[in-house]
C-alpha cells in the first residue's frame, strides 16, 4: 500500500515505511539464501554425533545465539540510521545503504542458520531412543542456576536477567513448534505420535520455568530485594509498549519491547518461513485457500494480541499514575502537617484530623504558621517597613556614636528606650538643671526597685528614683514642693561587686 501510494503520489513516503521496506528485503533475501541448505543432511550429521558432542554443541549454539542477537541489533540500527539520513538521493548515500544492507542480509542468513541448527539438535534429542540427550540438555538449565544464584545482583541487573529469561522462553517455544511440525510431518500427522510428544514438551517447558523460578527466588533472597520490584519491571515494559504506539515512532509497534528484551524476530521469522515452506506445498487451490485462511487467522490473533497488550499497558500505567499522585499527595500532606505541628501549641486553627500525632511530635519553638502569616501579610507589611526604617536609624545612630567619641552625650533618661543603640558604660550622667522642661520627667518611664529584688545582682547600675508623696493640704504645699524638687533630681545607683561598668 505504501509503495503504490508513493508511486501514484497519493501518500507521502515516511521514514517508518523505509524501515519496514528494508526489513522485508532482508527477510526475503535471507529466506532465498537459506533455502539452499538441506535440512535432512543437517539432521543426519547431527544425529551421527555422540551424546557429549551434542551437549557441547547445543551449549555453543545457545551462547552464539545470544552473541549474535546483541550484534544484530547494532547492525540493523546502523542500516536504518543510514537509510534515514538527511543526505538522500546521492551516490554516497546509495553506496552506504547498499553496503549496510548486504551486511544485514549476511548476518540474518548466518543467524537463521544457527537457529535451524538449534532446532535440529533439539529434534535429534526428541527422537533419541532412551532420550538421554534430552535429559542432558535440560540439565544445562541447572548449570545456569549455579552460575547466577551466587552472584551479587542489583535491581537493574535483575531486570536485564528477567528480560533475558522472557526472550529465552519465547525462543524455546519457537524451537518446540518447529520440532513438533517436523515430527508430525514425518509421521503423516498421526495423533498418536503427537500424544507421545506431549510429555517431552511439558518436561522441557516445565524444567525451564522451574529453573527460572528457583533462580529468581534465590537471587532476591541473597541480595535482599523485595518481590515488589517485578511490578516496577512490568510498569517499565508497559511504558515501552505505549511509547511504541506513538505517531512519531520510526519502527513498528514491537520494536521498543524487542529492544528491551534483547530479542530479534527476523532470524526466527526466516526459520519459520523455511520450515513451513518445506512442510507445506501450495500445489492446488485447496491448499492455497487453507493457507489464506490460516494467514488471516494468525493476522487476527496478532491484532487481538496487540489490542490486549495495549489495554493492559494502559491499565498498568494508569494505576501507576494514580499511585504516584497519591504518594505525592501524602508526602505533601505529611510535610504540611510537620510544619503546622511545630507551631501547634500557639496555633488557634489546630485540627484534630491534621494533628492526630501532635503528642508524638518533638518540642519546637513558638511562632505563627505560614498560612497565618500569609493571611495577615497586609497587616504585617507596614510594621515590617517601620522595623526596617527603625533598623536603619539605629545603625546610623550607632555609627554616629562611634565616630563622635565626645563626652557631651544626651542624658540617658532623656533618650527613649526604643532608640538606645548601645549601652552606655560611662560614668553616671550629671543631674539635670532645675529649669529643665518638666514634660521630660512625665514622659520617661521611672525605674523602681522593690525590696524583694534588692539582693539580686545586676550587670549595670539600676536607677532608684524616689517621688514625692501626694499633697493633701494647701498648708504643706510649699514645704513638700521644695522637698519633691530636691528628691526629683536625686539619682541612686547600685554598684555591682565586680566594679563599676560603663553603660552603653
Coordinates of C-alpha atoms in Angstrom, one line a residue:
X1 CA 0.0 0.0 0.0
X2 CA 2.8 2.4 0.8
X3 CA 4.7 1.6 -2.4
X4 CA 1.6 2.1 -4.6
X5 CA 0.6 5.2 -2.7
X6 CA 4.1 6.7 -3.2
X7 CA 4.2 5.7 -6.9
X8 CA 0.7 7.3 -7.5
X9 CA 1.6 10.3 -5.3
X10 CA -1.4 9.7 -3.1
X11 CA 0.5 9.1 0.1
X12 CA 3.9 10.5 1.2
X13 CA 6.7 8.1 1.9
X14 CA 7.8 8.2 5.6
X15 CA 10.9 7.0 7.5
X16 CA 8.9 4.2 9.2
X17 CA 8.0 2.8 5.8
X18 CA 11.6 2.9 4.8
X19 CA 12.5 0.8 7.8
X20 CA 9.7 -1.7 7.0
X21 CA 10.7 -2.0 3.4
X22 CA 14.3 -2.7 4.3
X23 CA 13.2 -5.4 6.8
X24 CA 11.1 -7.0 4.1
X25 CA 14.0 -7.0 1.7
X26 CA 16.3 -8.7 4.4
X27 CA 13.7 -11.4 5.2
X28 CA 13.1 -12.2 1.5
X29 CA 16.8 -12.2 0.6
X30 CA 17.8 -14.3 3.6
X31 CA 15.0 -16.7 3.0
X32 CA 16.1 -17.3 -0.6
X33 CA 19.6 -17.9 0.6
X34 CA 18.6 -20.3 3.5
X35 CA 16.6 -22.4 1.0
X36 CA 19.9 -23.7 -0.4
X37 CA 20.6 -25.5 2.9
X38 CA 19.5 -29.1 3.1
X39 CA 17.8 -29.7 6.4
X40 CA 17.8 -33.5 6.0
X41 CA 21.6 -33.5 5.6
X42 CA 22.0 -31.4 8.7
X43 CA 19.7 -33.7 10.7
X44 CA 21.7 -36.8 9.9
X45 CA 25.0 -35.1 10.5
X46 CA 23.9 -34.0 14.0
X47 CA 22.4 -37.4 14.8
X48 CA 25.6 -39.2 14.0
X49 CA 27.4 -37.4 16.8
X50 CA 27.8 -38.7 20.3
X51 CA 26.0 -37.6 23.4
X52 CA 28.7 -35.4 24.8
X53 CA 29.3 -33.7 21.5
X54 CA 25.6 -32.9 21.2
X55 CA 25.6 -31.4 24.7
X56 CA 28.7 -29.3 24.0
X57 CA 27.3 -28.3 20.5
X58 CA 23.9 -27.3 21.9
X59 CA 25.6 -25.1 24.6
X60 CA 27.9 -23.5 21.9
X61 CA 24.8 -22.7 19.8
X62 CA 23.0 -21.1 22.7
X63 CA 25.9 -18.9 23.5
X64 CA 26.4 -18.0 19.8
X65 CA 22.7 -17.1 19.6
X66 CA 22.9 -14.6 22.4
X67 CA 26.1 -13.0 21.0
X68 CA 24.5 -12.8 17.5
X69 CA 21.4 -11.2 19.0
X70 CA 23.5 -8.5 20.6
X71 CA 25.5 -7.9 17.4
X72 CA 22.5 -8.0 15.1
X73 CA 20.7 -5.1 16.9
X74 CA 23.7 -2.9 16.2
X75 CA 23.8 -4.0 12.5
X76 CA 20.1 -3.2 12.0
X77 CA 20.4 0.1 13.8
X78 CA 23.3 1.2 11.6
X79 CA 21.3 0.2 8.5
X80 CA 18.1 2.0 9.5
X81 CA 20.1 5.1 10.6
X82 CA 22.0 5.3 7.3
X83 CA 18.8 4.8 5.3
X84 CA 17.0 7.6 7.1
X85 CA 19.9 10.1 6.9
X86 CA 19.3 13.6 5.7
X87 CA 21.5 13.4 2.6
X88 CA 19.4 11.3 0.4
X89 CA 19.4 10.6 -3.4
X90 CA 23.2 10.9 -3.6
X91 CA 25.9 8.5 -4.8
X92 CA 27.4 8.1 -1.3
X93 CA 24.0 7.6 0.3
X94 CA 23.2 4.7 -2.0
X95 CA 26.6 3.1 -1.6
X96 CA 26.5 3.3 2.2
X97 CA 22.9 2.0 2.3
X98 CA 23.7 -0.9 0.0
X99 CA 26.8 -1.8 2.0
X100 CA 24.9 -1.9 5.3
X101 CA 22.0 -3.8 3.6
X102 CA 24.4 -6.6 2.3
X103 CA 25.9 -6.9 5.8
X104 CA 22.5 -7.2 7.3
X105 CA 21.4 -9.9 4.9
X106 CA 24.5 -11.9 5.5
X107 CA 24.0 -11.6 9.3
X108 CA 20.4 -12.6 9.1
X109 CA 21.3 -15.7 7.0
X110 CA 24.0 -16.8 9.4
X111 CA 21.9 -16.2 12.5
X112 CA 19.0 -18.1 10.9
X113 CA 21.3 -21.0 10.1
X114 CA 22.4 -21.1 13.8
X115 CA 18.7 -21.2 14.9
X116 CA 18.0 -24.0 12.5
X117 CA 20.9 -25.9 13.9
X118 CA 19.4 -25.4 17.4
X119 CA 16.1 -26.7 16.3
X120 CA 17.7 -29.7 14.5
X121 CA 19.7 -30.6 17.7
X122 CA 16.6 -30.4 19.8
X123 CA 14.8 -32.6 17.3
X124 CA 17.5 -35.2 17.5
X125 CA 17.2 -35.2 21.3
X126 CA 13.4 -35.8 21.0
X127 CA 13.9 -38.7 18.6
X128 CA 16.6 -40.4 20.5
X129 CA 15.9 -43.9 21.8
X130 CA 16.4 -43.5 25.5
X131 CA 16.1 -39.7 25.5
X132 CA 19.4 -39.3 27.5
X133 CA 20.3 -36.5 25.2
X134 CA 17.2 -34.6 26.1
X135 CA 17.8 -35.1 29.8
X136 CA 21.5 -33.9 29.5
X137 CA 20.4 -30.9 27.5
X138 CA 17.8 -30.0 30.1
X139 CA 20.4 -30.3 32.9
X140 CA 22.1 -27.3 31.3
X141 CA 19.4 -25.1 33.0
X142 CA 20.7 -26.2 36.4
X143 CA 24.2 -25.2 35.3
X144 CA 22.8 -21.7 34.6
X145 CA 21.3 -21.8 38.1
X146 CA 24.7 -22.5 39.6
X147 CA 26.3 -19.6 37.7
X148 CA 23.7 -17.0 38.5
X149 CA 22.5 -17.5 42.1
X150 CA 25.8 -16.9 43.9
X151 CA 26.5 -13.5 42.3
X152 CA 25.6 -10.1 43.5
X153 CA 22.8 -8.5 41.6
X154 CA 21.3 -5.0 41.6
X155 CA 17.8 -4.2 40.5
X156 CA 18.9 -3.2 37.1
X157 CA 20.8 -6.5 36.6
X158 CA 17.8 -8.4 37.8
X159 CA 15.6 -6.6 35.3
X160 CA 18.0 -7.5 32.5
X161 CA 18.1 -11.1 33.6
X162 CA 14.3 -11.2 33.7
X163 CA 14.0 -9.8 30.1
X164 CA 16.6 -12.4 29.0
X165 CA 14.6 -15.2 30.6
X166 CA 11.4 -14.0 28.8
X167 CA 13.2 -13.9 25.5
X168 CA 14.7 -17.4 26.1
X169 CA 11.2 -18.8 26.9
X170 CA 9.8 -17.5 23.7
X171 CA 12.8 -18.8 21.8
X172 CA 12.2 -22.3 23.3
X173 CA 8.5 -22.2 22.3
X174 CA 9.5 -21.3 18.7
X175 CA 12.0 -24.2 18.6
X176 CA 9.5 -26.7 20.1
X177 CA 6.9 -25.5 17.4
X178 CA 9.5 -26.4 14.7
X179 CA 10.3 -29.8 16.3
X180 CA 6.6 -30.6 16.5
X181 CA 5.9 -29.6 12.9
X182 CA 8.8 -31.7 11.6
X183 CA 7.9 -34.8 13.6
X184 CA 4.2 -34.6 12.7
X185 CA 5.1 -34.2 9.0
X186 CA 7.4 -37.3 9.3
X187 CA 4.6 -39.5 10.7
X188 CA 2.0 -38.0 8.3
X189 CA 0.2 -36.1 11.1
X190 CA -0.7 -39.0 13.3
X191 CA -2.4 -38.0 16.5
X192 CA -0.8 -40.9 18.4
X193 CA 2.7 -39.5 17.7
X194 CA 1.6 -36.1 19.0
X195 CA 0.3 -37.6 22.3
X196 CA 3.7 -39.3 22.7
X197 CA 5.5 -35.9 22.2
X198 CA 3.4 -34.0 24.8
X199 CA 5.2 -35.4 27.9
X200 CA 8.6 -34.4 26.4
X201 CA 7.3 -30.9 25.6
X202 CA 5.9 -30.5 29.1
X203 CA 9.2 -31.6 30.6
X204 CA 11.2 -29.1 28.5
X205 CA 8.9 -26.2 29.3
X206 CA 8.4 -27.2 33.0
X207 CA 12.2 -27.5 33.5
X208 CA 12.7 -24.0 32.0
X209 CA 10.0 -22.5 34.2
X210 CA 11.1 -24.3 37.4
X211 CA 14.8 -23.3 37.0
X212 CA 13.8 -19.7 36.3
X213 CA 11.6 -19.6 39.4
X214 CA 14.3 -21.0 41.6
X215 CA 16.9 -18.7 40.1
X216 CA 14.9 -15.5 40.7
X217 CA 13.8 -16.7 44.2
X218 CA 17.3 -17.2 45.4
X219 CA 18.7 -14.1 43.8
X220 CA 16.1 -11.9 45.5
X221 CA 16.8 -13.8 48.8
X222 CA 20.5 -13.4 48.7
X223 CA 20.5 -9.8 47.5
X224 CA 17.7 -8.8 49.8
X225 CA 15.5 -7.5 47.0
X226 CA 11.8 -7.2 47.6
X227 CA 9.5 -9.1 45.3
X228 CA 7.5 -5.9 44.6
X229 CA 10.3 -4.9 42.2
X230 CA 8.8 -7.1 39.5
X231 CA 5.8 -4.7 39.4
X232 CA 8.3 -1.9 38.6
X233 CA 9.6 -4.1 35.7
X234 CA 6.1 -4.6 34.4
X235 CA 5.4 -0.9 34.5
X236 CA 8.6 -0.2 32.6
X237 CA 7.6 -2.6 29.8
X238 CA 4.1 -1.1 29.8
X239 CA 5.7 2.3 29.2
X240 CA 7.7 0.8 26.3
X241 CA 4.5 -0.6 24.7
X242 CA 2.8 2.8 24.9
X243 CA 5.8 4.7 23.5
X244 CA 6.0 2.3 20.6
X245 CA 2.4 3.3 19.6
X246 CA 3.4 6.9 19.4
X247 CA 2.9 8.5 16.0
X248 CA 6.5 9.8 16.0
X249 CA 8.0 6.3 16.3
X250 CA 10.2 5.2 13.4
X251 CA 9.7 1.4 13.6
X252 CA 6.9 -1.0 14.2
X253 CA 4.9 -1.5 17.4
X254 CA 7.0 -4.3 18.8
X255 CA 10.4 -2.8 18.2
X256 CA 10.7 -1.0 21.6
X257 CA 9.8 -4.0 23.6
X258 CA 12.0 -6.3 21.5
X259 CA 14.9 -3.9 22.0
X260 CA 14.3 -4.0 25.8
X261 CA 14.2 -7.8 25.7
X262 CA 17.2 -8.2 23.5
X263 CA 15.1 -10.1 21.0
X264 CA 15.5 -10.0 17.2
X265 CA 12.5 -11.5 15.4
X266 CA 14.0 -11.6 11.9
X267 CA 16.1 -14.8 12.3
X268 CA 13.2 -16.6 13.9
X269 CA 10.9 -15.4 11.1
X270 CA 13.3 -16.7 8.5
X271 CA 13.5 -20.1 10.2
X272 CA 9.7 -20.4 10.5
X273 CA 9.3 -19.5 6.8
X274 CA 11.9 -22.1 5.9
X275 CA 10.2 -24.8 7.9
X276 CA 6.7 -24.0 6.7
X277 CA 7.7 -23.8 3.1
X278 CA 9.4 -27.2 3.3
X279 CA 6.5 -28.7 5.2
X280 CA 3.5 -27.4 3.2
X281 CA 3.2 -27.2 -0.6
X282 CA 0.8 -24.9 -2.5
X283 CA 0.2 -27.1 -5.5
X284 CA -3.6 -26.8 -5.7
X285 CA -6.4 -24.3 -5.0
X286 CA -7.5 -26.1 -1.8
X287 CA -4.1 -25.7 -0.2
X288 CA -4.0 -22.0 -1.3
X289 CA -7.3 -21.4 0.3
X290 CA -6.3 -23.2 3.6
X291 CA -3.1 -21.1 3.6
X292 CA -5.0 -17.9 3.1
X293 CA -7.5 -18.8 5.9
X294 CA -4.6 -19.7 8.2
X295 CA -2.8 -16.4 7.4
X296 CA -5.9 -14.4 8.1
X297 CA -6.4 -16.3 11.4
X298 CA -2.8 -15.6 12.5
X299 CA -3.2 -12.0 11.4
X300 CA -6.4 -11.6 13.5
X301 CA -4.6 -13.2 16.5
X302 CA -1.8 -10.7 16.1
X303 CA -4.2 -7.7 16.0
X304 CA -6.1 -9.0 19.1
X305 CA -2.8 -9.6 20.9
X306 CA -1.7 -6.0 20.2
X307 CA -5.0 -4.6 21.4
X308 CA -5.0 -6.6 24.6
X309 CA -1.3 -5.7 25.3
X310 CA -2.0 -2.0 24.7
X311 CA -5.1 -2.2 27.0
X312 CA -3.1 -3.9 29.7
X313 CA -0.2 -1.5 29.3
X314 CA -2.6 1.5 29.7
X315 CA -4.1 -0.1 32.7
X316 CA -0.7 -0.6 34.4
X317 CA 0.3 3.0 33.5
X318 CA -2.9 4.5 34.8
X319 CA -2.7 2.6 38.1
X320 CA 1.0 3.7 38.4
X321 CA -0.1 7.3 37.8
X322 CA -2.8 7.1 40.5
X323 CA -0.3 5.5 43.0
X324 CA 2.2 8.2 42.1
X325 CA -0.3 11.0 42.6
X326 CA -1.5 9.5 45.9
X327 CA 2.1 9.2 47.1
X328 CA 2.9 12.8 46.2
X329 CA -0.3 14.0 47.9
X330 CA 0.6 12.0 51.1
X331 CA 4.1 13.4 51.0
X332 CA 2.9 17.0 50.6
X333 CA 0.3 16.5 53.4
X334 CA 3.0 15.0 55.7
X335 CA 5.2 18.0 55.1
X336 CA 2.4 20.4 55.8
X337 CA 1.5 18.6 59.0
X338 CA 5.1 18.6 60.2
X339 CA 5.3 22.4 59.5
X340 CA 2.0 23.0 61.3
X341 CA 2.9 20.8 64.2
X342 CA 5.9 22.9 65.0
X343 CA 3.6 25.8 65.8
X344 CA 0.7 23.7 67.1
X345 CA 0.7 25.0 70.8
X346 CA 0.2 28.6 69.6
X347 CA -2.0 27.8 66.5
X348 CA -5.6 28.8 67.0
X349 CA -6.6 26.7 64.0
X350 CA -5.4 23.4 65.2
X351 CA -7.5 20.5 63.8
X352 CA -7.8 17.1 65.4
X353 CA -7.7 15.5 61.9
X354 CA -4.4 17.1 60.9
X355 CA -2.8 16.9 64.4
X356 CA -3.7 13.4 65.5
X357 CA 0.0 12.7 66.2
X358 CA 0.8 16.1 67.8
X359 CA 1.6 14.5 71.1
X360 CA 4.4 12.4 69.4
X361 CA 6.0 15.4 67.8
X362 CA 9.2 16.8 69.3
X363 CA 9.0 20.1 71.1
X364 CA 9.6 23.1 68.8
X365 CA 9.8 26.8 69.1
X366 CA 6.8 29.1 69.3
X367 CA 5.6 31.0 66.2
X368 CA 2.9 31.5 63.7
X369 CA 2.1 29.2 60.9
X370 CA 2.8 30.0 57.2
X371 CA -0.9 30.3 56.4
X372 CA -1.4 32.8 59.3
X373 CA 1.5 34.9 58.1
X374 CA 0.1 34.9 54.5
X375 CA -3.4 35.8 55.7
X376 CA -2.1 38.7 57.8
X377 CA 0.5 39.8 55.2
X378 CA -1.2 43.1 54.5
X379 CA -1.2 44.0 58.2
X380 CA 2.3 42.9 58.8
X381 CA 3.8 44.8 55.8
X382 CA 3.6 48.3 57.4
X383 CA 5.2 47.0 60.6
X384 CA 7.9 45.4 58.6
X385 CA 8.6 48.6 56.8
X386 CA 8.7 50.5 60.0
X387 CA 11.1 48.0 61.6
X388 CA 13.4 48.3 58.5
X389 CA 13.3 52.1 59.0
X390 CA 14.0 51.7 62.7
X391 CA 16.9 49.4 62.0
X392 CA 18.4 51.9 59.5
X393 CA 18.1 54.7 62.1
X394 CA 19.6 52.6 64.8
X395 CA 22.5 51.7 62.5
X396 CA 23.1 55.4 61.7
X397 CA 22.9 56.3 65.4
X398 CA 25.4 53.7 66.3
X399 CA 27.8 54.9 63.6
X400 CA 27.5 58.5 64.8
X401 CA 28.2 57.4 68.4
X402 CA 31.3 55.5 67.4
X403 CA 32.7 58.4 65.3
X404 CA 31.8 61.2 67.7
X405 CA 33.6 59.9 70.8
X406 CA 32.6 63.0 72.7
X407 CA 31.7 63.4 76.4
X408 CA 28.7 65.5 75.6
X409 CA 26.1 62.7 75.5
X410 CA 22.4 63.0 75.8
X411 CA 21.2 62.1 79.3
X412 CA 20.1 58.6 79.5
X413 CA 16.7 59.3 80.9
X414 CA 16.1 61.8 78.0
X415 CA 16.5 59.0 75.4
X416 CA 13.7 56.7 74.5
X417 CA 14.2 53.1 75.4
X418 CA 13.2 52.0 71.9
X419 CA 16.0 54.0 70.3
X420 CA 19.0 53.2 72.5
X421 CA 21.5 51.6 70.1
X422 CA 24.1 50.6 72.7
X423 CA 24.6 50.5 76.4
X424 CA 26.4 53.5 77.9
X425 CA 29.2 52.2 80.2
X426 CA 30.4 55.7 81.0
X427 CA 30.1 57.3 84.4
X428 CA 26.6 58.4 85.7
X429 CA 25.4 61.5 83.8
X430 CA 25.2 64.8 85.7
X431 CA 21.9 65.8 87.2
X432 CA 19.7 68.0 85.0
X433 CA 19.2 71.6 85.8
X434 CA 16.2 73.0 87.7
X435 CA 14.9 74.9 84.7
X436 CA 14.6 71.7 82.6
X437 CA 11.3 71.0 80.8
X438 CA 9.2 69.1 83.3
X439 CA 7.5 67.2 80.5
X440 CA 10.5 65.1 80.0
X441 CA 10.1 63.7 83.6
X442 CA 6.5 62.9 83.0
X443 CA 7.1 61.2 79.6
X444 CA 10.0 59.0 80.5
X445 CA 9.4 55.8 82.5
X446 CA 10.5 55.7 86.1
X447 CA 12.7 52.8 87.1
X448 CA 11.8 51.4 90.6
X449 CA 13.2 48.6 92.6
X450 CA 11.3 46.5 95.1
X451 CA 12.7 45.4 98.4
X452 CA 12.3 41.7 97.4
X453 CA 14.7 42.2 94.4
X454 CA 17.2 44.3 96.3
X455 CA 19.6 41.4 96.9
X456 CA 19.8 40.3 93.2
X457 CA 23.0 41.2 91.3
X458 CA 22.7 43.2 88.1
X459 CA 25.2 43.8 85.4
X460 CA 24.6 47.5 85.2
X461 CA 23.7 50.1 87.8
X462 CA 20.0 50.4 88.5
X463 CA 18.3 53.8 88.9
X464 CA 16.3 54.3 92.0
X465 CA 14.2 57.3 91.6
X466 CA 12.1 58.5 94.5
X467 CA 9.0 60.6 94.1
X468 CA 7.2 62.9 96.4
X469 CA 4.2 62.0 98.4
X470 CA 0.9 63.3 97.3
X471 CA -0.2 66.7 98.6
X472 CA -3.1 66.5 100.9
X473 CA -3.5 70.0 102.2
X474 CA -2.6 73.5 101.0
X475 CA -0.7 74.3 104.1
X476 CA 2.0 71.8 103.4
X477 CA 2.3 72.7 99.7
X478 CA 5.4 74.9 99.9
X479 CA 7.4 72.5 102.1
X480 CA 6.5 69.5 100.0
X481 CA 7.2 71.3 96.8
X482 CA 10.8 72.1 97.8
X483 CA 11.4 68.6 99.1
X484 CA 9.9 67.0 96.0
X485 CA 12.0 69.2 93.7
X486 CA 15.1 68.2 95.6
X487 CA 14.3 64.5 95.5
X488 CA 13.3 64.6 91.8
X489 CA 16.9 65.3 90.9
X490 CA 18.4 62.6 93.2
X491 CA 19.6 59.6 91.3
X492 CA 20.7 56.4 93.2
X493 CA 23.0 53.8 91.7
X494 CA 23.6 50.3 92.9
X495 CA 27.2 49.3 92.3
X496 CA 27.9 45.6 91.3
X497 CA 30.5 43.6 93.1
X498 CA 32.7 43.3 90.0
X499 CA 33.1 47.1 89.9
X500 CA 31.7 49.9 88.0
X501 CA 30.7 49.0 84.5
X502 CA 30.2 51.5 81.7
X503 CA 26.6 51.8 80.5
X504 CA 26.1 51.6 76.7

